[in-house]
């Protein structure tokens, strides 16, 4: 039985064969599920390369990162390089911050620990599925071809993640951070001007 990643790779191969315009549309749609402040996909006509900063999987927003595709003369796309995000393992606390102003803003203050001197915060992605916000924080990939010795420095980190709550209807909402830490909040009224 094929794993989810094998099925996704097969789906990506099929998508890569459907043509330049449709493929660009699919990649743009995939990238919009990532965090609100994410970078947009960009195309470099001189190199015929499309760069998609991040793309979602069904189970995890923003997991496919730094995707570089090259448009080939035969009309197909070739994946040149990408990274699969590694979610941060040591998140100790998530604090919900809700503003008193209108429209309401919701922030998650995520605190955790880096267990080595090589670990750094990378991309942050979020999406809303029904009334649940799924937030993922990833390690920054190490870009080196040489072996690296990482110190055993334990470092605390804290990051504030704004949730995209503008224009939501009144009601109860939930959030998860890296698939495990979760909580809820309520919007007493429709959150738009």
Coordinates of N, CA and C in Angstrom, one line a residue:
X1 N 0.8 -1.2 0.0 CA 0.0 0.0 0.0 C 0.9 1.2 0.0
X2 N 0.6 2.2 -0.9 CA 1.4 3.4 -1.0 C 1.2 4.3 0.2
X3 N 2.3 4.9 0.7 CA 2.1 5.9 1.8 C 1.5 7.2 1.2
X4 N 1.2 8.1 2.2 CA 0.6 9.4 1.7 C 1.6 10.1 0.9
X5 N 2.9 10.2 1.3 CA 3.9 10.9 0.5 C 4.1 10.3 -0.9
X6 N 4.0 9.0 -1.0 CA 4.1 8.3 -2.3 C 3.0 8.7 -3.2
X7 N 1.8 8.8 -2.6 CA 0.6 9.2 -3.4 C 0.7 10.7 -3.8
X8 N 1.3 11.5 -2.9 CA 1.4 12.9 -3.2 C 2.5 13.1 -4.4
X9 N 3.5 12.3 -4.3 CA 4.5 12.4 -5.4 C 3.9 12.0 -6.7
X10 N 3.1 10.9 -6.7 CA 2.4 10.5 -7.9 C 1.5 11.6 -8.4
X11 N 0.8 12.2 -7.5 CA -0.1 13.3 -7.9 C 0.7 14.5 -8.5
X12 N 1.8 14.8 -7.9 CA 2.6 15.9 -8.4 C 3.1 15.6 -9.8
X13 N 3.5 14.3 -10.0 CA 4.0 13.9 -11.4 C 2.9 14.1 -12.4
X14 N 1.6 13.8 -12.0 CA 0.5 13.9 -12.9 C 0.3 15.4 -13.2
X15 N 0.3 16.2 -12.1 CA 0.1 17.6 -12.2 C 1.1 18.2 -13.2
X16 N 2.4 17.8 -13.1 CA 3.5 18.3 -13.8 C 3.3 18.0 -15.3
X17 N 2.4 17.1 -15.7 CA 2.2 16.7 -17.1 C 1.0 17.5 -17.7
X18 N 0.2 18.2 -16.9 CA -1.0 18.8 -17.4 C -0.8 20.1 -18.1
X19 N 0.4 20.6 -18.1 CA 0.7 21.8 -18.9 C 1.1 23.0 -18.0
X20 N 1.7 23.9 -18.7 CA 2.3 25.1 -18.0 C 1.2 26.0 -17.3
X21 N 0.2 26.4 -17.9 CA -0.8 27.3 -17.3 C -1.5 26.6 -16.2
X22 N -2.0 25.4 -16.4 CA -2.8 24.7 -15.3 C -1.8 24.4 -14.1
X23 N -0.6 24.1 -14.4 CA 0.4 23.8 -13.3 C 0.6 25.0 -12.5
X24 N 0.8 26.2 -13.1 CA 1.0 27.4 -12.4 C -0.2 27.7 -11.5
X25 N -1.4 27.5 -12.0 CA -2.6 27.7 -11.3 C -2.6 26.8 -10.0
X26 N -2.3 25.5 -10.2 CA -2.4 24.6 -9.1 C -1.4 25.0 -8.1
X27 N -0.1 25.3 -8.5 CA 0.9 25.7 -7.5 C 0.5 27.0 -6.7
X28 N 0.0 27.9 -7.4 CA -0.5 29.2 -6.7 C -1.6 28.8 -5.7
X29 N -2.5 28.0 -6.1 CA -3.6 27.6 -5.2 C -3.0 26.9 -4.0
X30 N -2.0 26.0 -4.2 CA -1.4 25.3 -3.1 C -0.7 26.2 -2.1
X31 N -0.1 27.2 -2.6 CA 0.7 28.1 -1.8 C -0.2 29.0 -0.9
X32 N -1.4 29.3 -1.3 CA -2.3 30.2 -0.6 C -2.7 29.6 0.7
X33 N -2.6 28.3 1.0 CA -2.9 27.8 2.2 C -1.9 28.1 3.3
X34 N -0.8 28.6 3.0 CA 0.2 28.8 4.0 C 0.0 30.1 4.8
X35 N 0.8 30.4 5.7 CA 0.6 31.5 6.6 C 0.3 32.8 5.8
X36 N -0.4 33.7 6.5 CA -0.9 34.9 5.9 C 0.3 35.8 5.4
X37 N 1.4 35.8 6.1 CA 2.5 36.7 5.7 C 3.5 36.0 4.8
X38 N 3.2 34.9 4.2 CA 4.1 34.1 3.4 C 4.5 34.9 2.1
X39 N 5.6 34.5 1.5 CA 6.0 35.0 0.3 C 5.1 34.4 -0.8
X40 N 5.0 35.1 -1.9 CA 4.2 34.6 -3.1 C 5.1 33.8 -4.0
X41 N 4.6 32.9 -4.8 CA 5.3 32.2 -5.8 C 5.9 33.2 -6.8
X42 N 7.1 33.0 -7.3 CA 7.6 33.9 -8.3 C 8.2 33.1 -9.5
X43 N 8.2 33.7 -10.7 CA 8.7 33.0 -11.9 C 9.8 33.9 -12.4
X44 N 10.9 33.3 -12.7 CA 12.1 34.0 -13.4 C 12.1 33.5 -14.8
X45 N 11.7 34.4 -15.7 CA 11.7 34.1 -17.2 C 13.1 33.8 -17.7
X46 N 14.1 34.4 -17.2 CA 15.5 34.2 -17.7 C 16.0 32.8 -17.4
X47 N 15.6 32.2 -16.3 CA 16.0 30.9 -16.0 C 14.9 29.8 -16.2
X48 N 13.7 30.3 -16.5 CA 12.6 29.4 -16.6 C 12.3 28.6 -15.4
X49 N 12.5 29.3 -14.2 CA 12.3 28.6 -12.9 C 11.1 29.3 -12.2
X50 N 10.3 28.4 -11.6 CA 9.2 28.9 -10.7 C 9.6 28.5 -9.3
X51 N 9.5 29.5 -8.4 CA 9.9 29.3 -7.0 C 8.6 29.4 -6.2
X52 N 8.3 28.3 -5.5 CA 7.1 28.3 -4.6 C 7.6 28.1 -3.2
X53 N 7.5 29.2 -2.4 CA 8.1 29.2 -1.0 C 7.6 28.0 -0.2
X54 N 6.3 27.7 -0.3 CA 5.8 26.6 0.5 C 4.5 26.1 -0.1
X55 N 4.2 24.8 0.1 CA 3.0 24.2 -0.3 C 2.5 23.3 0.7
X56 N 1.2 23.1 0.9 CA 0.5 22.3 1.9 C 0.4 20.9 1.4
X57 N 0.3 20.0 2.4 CA -0.1 18.6 2.1 C -1.5 18.5 2.7
X58 N -2.2 17.4 2.5 CA -3.6 17.3 3.1 C -3.5 17.4 4.6
X59 N -2.4 16.8 5.2 CA -2.3 16.7 6.6 C -1.5 17.9 7.3
X60 N -0.8 18.7 6.5 CA 0.1 19.6 7.2 C 0.3 20.8 6.3
X61 N 0.0 22.0 6.8 CA 0.2 23.2 6.0 C 1.7 23.5 5.9
X62 N 2.2 24.0 4.7 CA 3.5 24.5 4.5 C 4.7 23.4 4.6
X63 N 4.3 22.2 4.5 CA 5.4 21.1 4.7 C 6.4 21.1 3.6
X64 N 6.0 21.4 2.4 CA 6.9 21.4 1.2 C 7.4 22.8 1.0
X65 N 8.7 23.0 1.2 CA 9.3 24.3 1.3 C 10.4 24.5 0.3
X66 N 10.5 25.8 -0.1 CA 11.6 26.2 -1.1 C 11.6 25.3 -2.3
X67 N 10.4 25.2 -2.9 CA 10.2 24.4 -4.1 C 10.7 25.1 -5.3
X68 N 11.6 24.6 -6.1 CA 12.1 25.2 -7.3 C 11.7 24.3 -8.5
X69 N 11.0 24.8 -9.5 CA 10.6 24.0 -10.7 C 11.2 24.7 -11.9
X70 N 11.6 23.9 -12.8 CA 12.1 24.4 -14.1 C 11.2 24.0 -15.2
X71 N 10.8 24.9 -16.1 CA 10.0 24.7 -17.2 C 10.9 24.1 -18.4
X72 N 10.6 23.0 -18.9 CA 11.4 22.3 -19.9 C 10.8 22.6 -21.3
X73 N 11.7 22.6 -22.3 CA 11.2 22.9 -23.7 C 10.1 21.9 -24.2
X74 N 10.0 20.7 -23.6 CA 8.9 19.8 -24.1 C 7.6 20.2 -23.4
X75 N 7.5 21.2 -22.6 CA 6.2 21.7 -22.0 C 6.0 21.1 -20.7
X76 N 6.9 20.3 -20.1 CA 6.7 19.7 -18.8 C 7.5 20.6 -17.8
X77 N 7.2 20.3 -16.5 CA 7.9 21.0 -15.4 C 8.8 19.9 -14.7
X78 N 9.9 20.3 -14.3 CA 10.8 19.4 -13.5 C 11.1 20.0 -12.2
X79 N 10.9 19.2 -11.1 CA 11.3 19.7 -9.8 C 12.8 19.7 -9.6
X80 N 13.4 20.9 -9.4 CA 14.8 21.0 -9.3 C 15.3 20.8 -7.9
X81 N 14.6 21.4 -6.9 CA 15.0 21.2 -5.5 C 13.8 21.6 -4.6
X82 N 13.8 21.0 -3.4 CA 12.8 21.4 -2.4 C 13.3 20.8 -1.1
X83 N 12.6 21.2 0.0 CA 12.9 20.7 1.3 C 11.5 20.3 1.9
X84 N 11.6 19.2 2.7 CA 10.4 18.8 3.5 C 10.6 19.4 4.9
X85 N 9.6 20.2 5.3 CA 9.8 20.9 6.6 C 9.8 19.9 7.7
X86 N 10.6 20.1 8.7 CA 10.6 19.4 10.0 C 10.0 20.2 11.1
X87 N 8.9 19.7 11.6 CA 8.2 20.6 12.6 C 9.0 20.6 13.9
X88 N 8.9 21.8 14.6 CA 9.7 21.9 15.8 C 9.1 21.0 16.9
X89 N 10.0 20.2 17.5 CA 9.5 19.2 18.5 C 9.3 19.7 19.9
X90 N 10.0 20.7 20.3 CA 10.0 21.1 21.7 C 9.2 22.4 21.9
X91 N 7.9 22.3 21.8 CA 7.0 23.5 22.1 C 6.4 23.2 23.5
X92 N 6.7 24.2 24.4 CA 6.3 24.0 25.8 C 5.0 24.6 26.1
X93 N 4.7 25.8 25.4 CA 3.5 26.5 25.9 C 2.9 27.3 24.7
X94 N 1.6 27.4 24.7 CA 0.9 28.3 23.7 C 0.0 29.2 24.5
X95 N 0.2 30.5 24.3 CA -0.7 31.5 25.0 C -1.6 32.2 24.0
X96 N -2.9 32.2 24.2 CA -3.8 32.9 23.3 C -3.9 34.3 23.7
X97 N -3.7 35.3 22.8 CA -3.8 36.7 23.0 C -5.0 37.2 22.2
X98 N -6.0 37.8 22.8 CA -7.1 38.3 22.1 C -7.3 39.8 22.4
X99 N -7.3 40.6 21.3 CA -7.4 42.1 21.6 C -8.8 42.5 21.9
X100 N -8.9 43.6 22.6 CA -10.2 44.2 23.1 C -10.7 45.1 22.0
X101 N -9.9 45.4 21.0 CA -10.4 46.3 20.0 C -11.2 45.6 18.9
X102 N -11.9 46.4 18.1 CA -12.7 45.7 17.0 C -12.2 46.3 15.7
X103 N -12.0 45.4 14.7 CA -12.2 44.0 14.7 C -11.2 43.3 15.6
X104 N -11.6 42.2 16.2 CA -10.8 41.4 17.1 C -9.6 40.8 16.3
X105 N -8.4 40.8 17.0 CA -7.3 40.2 16.5 C -6.9 39.0 17.5
X106 N -6.5 37.9 16.9 CA -6.1 36.8 17.8 C -4.6 36.4 17.4
X107 N -3.8 36.3 18.5 CA -2.4 35.9 18.3 C -2.2 34.7 19.2
X108 N -1.3 33.8 18.7 CA -0.8 32.7 19.5 C 0.7 33.0 19.9
X109 N 1.0 33.1 21.2 CA 2.4 33.3 21.6 C 3.0 31.8 21.9
X110 N 3.8 31.4 21.0 CA 4.3 30.0 21.1 C 5.7 30.0 21.7
X111 N 5.9 29.3 22.8 CA 7.2 29.2 23.4 C 7.7 27.8 23.4
X112 N 9.0 27.7 23.3 CA 9.6 26.4 23.3 C 11.1 26.4 23.5
X113 N 11.8 25.3 23.1 CA 13.2 25.1 23.4 C 13.9 24.6 22.2
X114 N 15.0 25.2 21.8 CA 15.9 24.6 20.8 C 16.9 23.8 21.6
X115 N 17.1 22.5 21.3 CA 18.0 21.6 22.0 C 19.4 21.6 21.5
X116 N 19.7 22.3 20.5 CA 21.1 22.4 20.0 C 21.4 23.7 19.4
X117 N 22.6 24.1 19.2 CA 23.0 25.3 18.6 C 22.7 25.5 17.2
X118 N 22.3 24.4 16.5 CA 22.0 24.4 15.1 C 20.6 24.6 14.8
X119 N 19.7 24.5 15.8 CA 18.3 24.6 15.6 C 17.9 26.1 15.6
X120 N 17.1 26.4 14.6 CA 16.6 27.8 14.4 C 15.1 27.7 13.9
X121 N 14.4 28.8 14.2 CA 13.0 28.9 13.7 C 13.0 29.2 12.2
X122 N 12.3 28.4 11.5 CA 12.1 28.6 10.0 C 10.7 29.1 9.7
X123 N 10.1 28.5 8.7 CA 8.8 28.9 8.2 C 7.7 28.6 9.2
X124 N 6.7 29.5 9.2 CA 5.5 29.2 10.0 C 4.3 29.2 9.1
X125 N 3.5 28.2 9.1 CA 2.4 28.1 8.2 C 1.1 27.9 9.0
X126 N 0.0 28.3 8.4 CA -1.3 28.1 9.0 C -2.3 28.0 7.9
X127 N -3.4 27.3 8.3 CA -4.6 27.2 7.5 C -5.8 27.0 8.4
X128 N -7.0 27.3 7.9 CA -8.2 27.1 8.6 C -9.0 26.0 7.9
X129 N -9.3 24.9 8.7 CA -10.1 23.8 8.2 C -11.4 23.9 9.0
X130 N -12.5 24.3 8.4 CA -13.8 24.5 9.1 C -13.5 25.6 10.2
X131 N -13.7 25.3 11.4 CA -13.5 26.2 12.5 C -12.2 26.0 13.3
X132 N -11.3 25.2 12.7 CA -10.0 25.0 13.4 C -8.8 25.5 12.6
X133 N -8.0 26.3 13.3 CA -6.7 26.8 12.7 C -5.6 25.8 13.0
X134 N -5.0 25.4 11.9 CA -3.8 24.5 12.1 C -2.6 25.3 11.8
X135 N -1.7 25.4 12.9 CA -0.5 26.2 12.8 C 0.7 25.2 12.9
X136 N 1.7 25.4 12.1 CA 2.9 24.6 12.1 C 4.1 25.5 12.1
X137 N 5.0 25.2 13.1 CA 6.3 25.9 13.1 C 7.4 24.9 12.7
X138 N 8.2 25.3 11.8 CA 9.3 24.4 11.3 C 10.6 24.9 11.6
X139 N 11.6 24.0 11.7 CA 13.0 24.3 11.8 C 13.5 24.9 10.5
X140 N 14.4 25.9 10.6 CA 15.1 26.4 9.4 C 16.0 25.3 8.9
X141 N 15.9 25.0 7.6 CA 16.8 23.9 7.1 C 18.3 24.4 7.2
X142 N 19.1 23.4 7.5 CA 20.6 23.8 7.4 C 21.0 23.6 6.0
X143 N 21.7 24.7 5.5 CA 22.1 24.7 4.1 C 23.6 24.5 4.1
X144 N 24.1 23.3 4.1 CA 25.5 23.0 4.1 C 25.7 21.6 3.5
X145 N 26.8 21.4 2.8 CA 27.1 20.1 2.3 C 28.2 19.4 3.1
X146 N 28.7 20.1 4.1 CA 29.7 19.6 5.0 C 29.1 19.2 6.3
X147 N 29.8 18.2 7.0 CA 29.3 17.8 8.3 C 29.4 19.0 9.3
X148 N 28.5 19.2 10.1 CA 28.5 20.3 11.1 C 28.4 19.7 12.5
X149 N 29.2 20.2 13.4 CA 29.1 19.9 14.8 C 28.2 20.9 15.5
X150 N 27.1 20.4 16.1 CA 26.2 21.4 16.8 C 26.5 21.3 18.3
X151 N 26.5 22.5 18.9 CA 26.7 22.5 20.3 C 25.4 22.1 21.0
X152 N 25.5 21.7 22.3 CA 24.4 21.3 23.0 C 23.7 22.4 23.7
X153 N 23.8 23.6 23.2 CA 23.1 24.8 23.8 C 21.6 24.6 23.8
X154 N 21.0 24.8 25.0 CA 19.6 24.8 25.1 C 19.2 26.2 25.1
X155 N 18.4 26.6 24.1 CA 18.0 28.0 23.9 C 16.4 28.1 23.9
X156 N 15.9 29.0 24.7 CA 14.5 29.3 24.7 C 14.1 30.1 23.5
X157 N 12.9 29.9 22.9 CA 12.4 30.8 21.9 C 11.0 31.1 22.1
X158 N 10.5 32.2 21.6 CA 9.1 32.7 21.7 C 8.8 33.3 20.4
X159 N 7.6 33.0 19.8 CA 7.2 33.6 18.5 C 5.7 33.9 18.6
X160 N 5.3 35.1 18.1 CA 3.9 35.5 18.1 C 3.4 35.2 16.7
X161 N 2.3 34.4 16.6 CA 1.7 34.0 15.3 C 0.3 34.6 15.2
X162 N 0.1 35.6 14.3 CA -1.2 36.1 14.2 C -2.1 35.1 13.4
X163 N -3.3 34.9 13.9 CA -4.3 34.1 13.2 C -5.1 34.9 12.2
X164 N -5.5 34.4 11.1 CA -6.3 35.1 10.1 C -7.8 35.1 10.5
X165 N -8.2 36.0 11.4 CA -9.5 35.9 11.9 C -10.4 37.0 11.3
X166 N -9.9 37.9 10.6 CA -10.7 39.0 10.0 C -11.7 38.4 9.0
X167 N -12.9 38.9 9.1 CA -14.1 38.5 8.3 C -14.7 37.2 8.6
X168 N -14.3 36.7 9.8 CA -15.0 35.4 10.3 C -16.3 35.7 10.9
X169 N -17.2 34.8 10.8 CA -18.5 34.9 11.5 C -18.4 34.6 13.0
X170 N -19.3 35.1 13.8 CA -19.3 34.9 15.2 C -19.4 33.4 15.5
X171 N -18.7 32.9 16.5 CA -18.8 31.5 16.9 C -17.6 31.0 17.6
X172 N -17.5 29.8 17.8 CA -16.4 29.1 18.5 C -15.4 28.6 17.5
X173 N -14.1 28.8 17.8 CA -13.0 28.4 16.9 C -12.0 27.6 17.8
X174 N -11.2 26.8 17.1 CA -10.2 26.0 17.8 C -8.9 26.3 17.1
X175 N -7.8 25.9 17.7 CA -6.5 26.0 17.1 C -5.6 24.8 17.6
X176 N -4.7 24.3 16.7 CA -3.7 23.3 17.1 C -2.4 23.9 16.6
X177 N -1.4 23.6 17.4 CA 0.0 24.0 17.1 C 0.8 22.7 16.9
X178 N 1.4 22.5 15.8 CA 2.2 21.4 15.4 C 1.5 20.0 15.7
X179 N 0.2 20.1 15.6 CA -0.6 18.9 15.6 C -0.9 18.4 17.0
X180 N -0.4 19.0 18.1 CA -0.6 18.5 19.4 C -1.2 19.5 20.4
X181 N -0.6 20.7 20.5 CA -1.1 21.6 21.5 C -2.3 22.3 20.9
X182 N -3.4 22.4 21.7 CA -4.6 23.0 21.2 C -5.3 23.8 22.2
X183 N -6.3 24.6 21.7 CA -7.1 25.4 22.5 C -8.3 26.0 21.7
X184 N -9.1 26.8 22.4 CA -10.3 27.4 21.7 C -10.4 28.9 22.0
X185 N -11.2 29.5 21.2 CA -11.5 30.9 21.5 C -12.9 31.2 20.8
X186 N -13.5 32.3 21.2 CA -14.8 32.6 20.7 C -14.8 34.0 20.2
X187 N -15.5 34.2 19.0 CA -15.8 35.5 18.5 C -17.2 35.8 18.8
X188 N -17.5 36.9 19.6 CA -18.8 37.2 20.0 C -19.7 37.8 18.9
X189 N -19.0 38.4 17.9 CA -19.8 38.9 16.8 C -19.0 38.7 15.5
X190 N -19.7 38.9 14.4 CA -19.0 38.8 13.1 C -17.8 39.8 13.1
X191 N -16.6 39.3 12.7 CA -15.4 40.1 12.8 C -15.0 40.8 11.6
X192 N -15.9 41.7 11.1 CA -15.5 42.5 10.0 C -16.1 43.9 10.1
X193 N -15.6 44.9 9.4 CA -16.0 46.3 9.5 C -17.3 46.5 8.7

